[in-house]
N, CA and C of each residue as an Amber inpcrd file, in Angstrom:
protein
   258
 112.7320000 124.7530000 105.5280000 112.1840000 124.8350000 106.4870000
 111.3270000 123.7550000 107.1770000 111.3640000 122.4630000 106.7500000
 110.9350000 121.3790000 107.5190000 112.0300000 120.6330000 108.3450000
 112.9250000 121.1710000 107.9490000 114.4070000 120.3210000 108.8300000
 114.2330000 121.3510000 110.1110000 114.3860000 122.5450000 109.6080000
 114.1720000 123.8560000 111.1320000 112.9960000 123.4440000 111.8050000
 111.8430000 123.1580000 111.3620000 110.7240000 122.8930000 112.3800000
 110.6730000 121.8670000 112.9350000 111.5280000 120.8830000 112.2020000
 111.1840000 119.3020000 112.9740000 112.2480000 119.6020000 114.3770000
 113.6520000 120.2410000 113.6610000 114.2190000 120.4150000 114.6550000
 113.9850000 121.0680000 116.2870000 113.1870000 122.3670000 115.6020000
 112.8200000 123.1030000 116.7460000 111.6400000 122.5360000 117.6220000
 110.6760000 121.7270000 116.8860000 109.8330000 120.8680000 117.6340000
 110.0590000 119.5720000 118.9210000 111.3360000 118.8370000 118.2660000
 112.1920000 118.1810000 118.9400000 112.9140000 118.8700000 120.1190000
 113.6570000 119.9780000 120.0420000 114.0670000 120.5750000 121.1970000
 113.2060000 120.8100000 122.1160000 112.3500000 122.0940000 121.5130000
 111.4470000 122.8100000 122.3200000 110.2590000 122.2950000 122.6520000
 109.7190000 121.1810000 121.7910000 108.3670000 120.4770000 121.9010000
 107.4300000 121.5860000 120.8440000 106.2860000 121.1170000 120.9090000
 105.0930000 121.9960000 120.3330000 104.9620000 123.1360000 120.7860000
 104.5290000 123.1590000 121.9910000 103.5870000 124.3440000 122.6250000
 104.6320000 125.4180000 123.1080000 105.8960000 125.2960000 122.6890000
 106.8340000 126.5150000 122.8000000 107.6590000 126.4100000 121.5850000
 107.1600000 126.1970000 120.5830000 108.0000000 126.3950000 118.9380000
 106.5640000 127.3420000 118.5220000 107.1360000 128.5890000 118.1100000
 106.1420000 129.4360000 117.3820000 106.3070000 129.4810000 115.7090000
 105.3370000 129.7480000 114.9190000 105.8850000 130.4720000 113.3630000
 106.6650000 130.8760000 113.6260000 107.0350000 132.0800000 114.3900000
 108.2720000 133.2050000 114.2150000 109.6330000 132.3850000 114.0840000
 109.6330000 131.3170000 115.5000000 110.7350000 130.8290000 115.4260000
 111.0430000 129.8820000 114.4520000 110.0940000 129.2540000 113.5200000
 110.4870000 128.5810000 112.5480000 110.8940000 129.6080000 111.2970000
 110.4650000 130.6590000 111.2280000 110.6940000 131.8330000 110.1440000
 112.1160000 132.0050000 110.4930000 112.2070000 132.2770000 111.7790000
 113.8500000 132.7430000 112.1330000 114.7080000 131.5930000 111.7100000
 114.5800000 130.3560000 112.3080000 115.4540000 129.1040000 112.0200000
 115.7990000 128.9310000 110.6550000 114.7510000 129.0150000 109.8810000
 114.2870000 128.6500000 108.5760000 114.9300000 129.5810000 107.4080000
 114.7320000 131.1350000 107.7430000 115.0400000 132.1330000 107.0000000
 113.8670000 132.2540000 105.3730000 112.4560000 131.2460000 105.6760000
 111.4350000 131.7670000 105.1540000 110.6390000 132.8870000 105.7830000
 109.6430000 133.1270000 104.6880000 109.0600000 134.2270000 104.9860000
 107.5700000 133.5710000 105.9600000 107.1040000 134.5360000 106.7210000
 105.8850000 134.0270000 107.4990000 104.6390000 133.5710000 106.5280000
 104.8760000 134.7610000 105.6950000 103.8400000 133.8070000 104.2130000
 104.1540000 132.8760000 103.4570000 105.5200000 132.6130000 103.5280000
 105.6340000 131.1870000 102.9230000 104.6070000 130.0230000 103.9360000
 105.1510000 130.0030000 105.1380000 104.4030000 129.1910000 105.9320000
 103.0410000 128.9600000 105.8220000 102.6130000 130.2780000 106.0290000
 100.7620000 130.0890000 105.6250000 100.7830000 129.6070000 104.2750000
 101.1180000 130.0590000 103.5770000 100.6810000 129.5650000 102.1210000
 101.0700000 128.4270000 101.6950000 102.2870000 127.6110000 102.2750000
 102.1410000 126.4300000 101.9480000 101.5320000 125.4180000 103.2130000
 101.4120000 126.0040000 104.4270000 100.6400000 124.8990000 105.3410000
  99.3720000 125.3360000 106.3270000  99.5160000 126.7170000 106.0330000
  98.0790000 127.1580000 107.1180000  98.3510000 127.6890000 108.1300000
  99.4980000 126.9140000 108.8870000  99.5840000 126.8030000 110.5200000
 100.8780000 126.1760000 111.0480000 100.6210000 126.8890000 112.2340000
 101.8560000 125.5450000 113.2870000 101.4860000 124.0130000 113.1900000
 100.2530000 123.9160000 113.1770000  99.4100000 122.3780000 113.2300000
 100.1420000 121.8510000 112.0870000  99.9870000 121.9930000 110.7240000
 100.1620000 121.8880000 109.7850000 101.5810000 121.3480000 109.3910000
 102.6340000 122.4990000 109.7040000 104.0380000 122.3310000 109.6950000
 104.2110000 121.1600000 110.4880000 103.7730000 120.9900000 111.6660000
 103.7940000 119.7040000 112.6370000 103.5020000 118.5610000 112.3050000
 102.3880000 118.2580000 111.7080000 101.8870000 117.0120000 111.4660000
 102.1050000 116.7980000 109.7300000 102.8310000 117.8200000 108.7440000
 103.1760000 117.3800000 107.8950000 104.1140000 116.1560000 107.4880000
 105.5930000 115.7940000 108.2930000 106.2330000 114.5650000 107.9910000
 105.3540000 113.4140000 108.4730000 104.2790000 113.2970000 109.4320000
 103.7910000 112.1930000 109.7390000 102.6330000 111.9900000 108.6060000
 102.1610000 113.1200000 107.6720000 101.3140000 112.8240000 106.8230000
 101.9340000 112.1590000 105.7350000 103.0820000 112.4570000 105.0790000
 103.6760000 112.1850000 104.1840000 104.0630000 110.6300000 104.2160000
 104.7530000 110.1480000 105.6290000 104.9420000 108.7660000 106.1390000
 103.5160000 108.1870000 105.8400000 102.4350000 108.4400000 106.6930000
 101.4450000 107.9780000 106.2650000 100.8500000 107.6270000 104.5970000
 100.8730000 108.3510000 103.5870000 100.8500000 108.4600000 102.6270000
 101.6720000 107.1690000 101.5480000 103.0940000 107.5550000 102.3710000
 104.3540000 106.4950000 101.8580000 103.7420000 104.7920000 101.9890000
 103.2210000 104.6930000 103.4560000 102.5180000 103.7360000 104.0090000
 101.6100000 102.9080000 103.2530000 100.6910000 103.6780000 102.7290000
  99.6200000 103.3610000 102.4280000  99.4820000 103.2970000 100.8910000
 100.4310000 103.8710000 100.2410000 100.9510000 103.4160000  98.8460000
 101.6830000 102.2970000  98.8510000 102.5740000 101.6270000  99.4180000
 102.8750000 100.4940000  99.7360000 102.5300000  99.2830000 100.2740000
 101.2450000  99.6360000 100.9440000 100.2970000  98.7380000 101.5780000
  99.5200000  98.3120000 100.1670000  98.6810000  99.2040000  99.4190000
  98.0870000  99.2320000  98.4540000  98.5040000  98.2010000  97.3820000
  99.9030000  98.5250000  96.9520000 100.8160000  98.0210000  95.7690000
 101.0900000  96.5620000  96.3430000 101.0850000  96.0870000  97.6950000
 101.4310000  94.7610000  98.1910000 100.0820000  93.8110000  97.8450000
  99.2350000  94.8100000  98.4250000  97.6870000  93.9440000  98.5430000
  97.4930000  93.2830000  96.7860000  97.6290000  94.3480000  96.0240000
  97.4370000  94.0810000  94.6000000  98.3210000  92.9840000  94.2670000
  99.7070000  93.1030000  94.7450000 100.5110000  92.1840000  94.2710000
 100.1000000  90.5470000  94.6950000  99.2200000  90.6580000  96.0440000
  98.7740000  89.5400000  96.6010000  97.6800000  88.8130000  95.8600000
  96.8760000  89.6520000  95.9650000  95.7160000  89.2880000  95.2350000
  95.9340000  88.7640000  93.7570000  96.9830000  89.1670000  93.0260000
  96.8130000  88.6820000  91.6630000  97.6020000  87.1540000  92.0050000
  98.3360000  87.0240000  93.1190000  99.0770000  86.0220000  93.0920000
  98.3900000  84.7210000  93.0170000  98.5570000  83.5880000  92.2140000
  97.8040000  82.5670000  92.2330000  98.0650000  81.6290000  93.7690000
  99.1620000  81.8840000  94.1030000  99.6670000  80.9360000  95.0630000
  99.6040000  81.7680000  96.6310000  98.7830000  82.9180000  96.6850000
  98.7920000  83.1820000  97.9960000  97.9020000  82.8300000  99.0160000
  99.0950000  82.6860000  99.8650000  97.8990000  81.8730000 101.4090000
  97.1840000  82.8790000 101.6910000  96.3340000  82.4360000 102.8260000
  95.5260000  83.0890000 103.3480000  96.0680000  84.0180000 104.3900000
  97.3110000  83.4050000 104.8460000  98.0490000  84.5520000 105.7750000
  98.9880000  85.4970000 104.6490000  99.1600000  85.4630000 103.8480000
  99.5610000  86.4950000 102.8070000  99.0150000  87.3510000 102.5890000
  97.4280000  87.0360000 101.9650000  96.6580000  88.1680000 101.8260000
  95.7520000  88.6790000 102.9410000  95.7400000  88.0940000 104.4830000
  95.6110000  88.6100000 105.7140000  96.5380000  90.1460000 105.6080000
  97.8810000  89.9240000 105.4860000  98.9670000  90.6000000 105.9420000
  98.7290000  91.8720000 104.7710000  98.1900000  91.4950000 103.5460000
  98.4410000  92.3400000 102.7720000  97.0620000  93.2260000 102.7130000
  96.3180000  92.9830000 103.7290000  95.0860000  93.7950000 104.0840000
  94.0210000  93.1270000 103.6460000  93.4810000  92.1330000 102.8590000
  92.6470000  91.3530000 102.3200000  92.2110000  90.1330000 102.9150000
  90.9490000  90.3380000 103.3270000  90.4440000  88.9310000 103.3190000
  90.5150000  87.6880000 102.6020000  91.2890000  86.5260000 102.6120000
  91.3100000  85.5250000 101.6730000  89.2630000  85.3910000 100.9380000
  89.1040000  84.7470000  99.6510000  87.5820000  84.4910000  99.6260000
  87.6000000  82.8680000  99.6250000  86.6920000  81.9970000  99.9260000
  86.5390000  80.7720000 100.0410000  85.7510000  80.3520000  98.7020000
């Protein structure tokens, strides 16, 4: 369903893509779309939310490693999202 939605949004745009278009292109039921996503906006933003979550997890992991490293320079700490303490 997400592949079909992504293709439709890319080709037609958000305004010109409806839930019924996504249902028809993907073969899922209308009820499945609303059950899993709630509506068109949630379907549209799901890939972005997933990427944001991946980036946040990676940033947190990197910050933990930088904080734990004795040789972490102020630049490394800054890039990891932590301000160095004096």
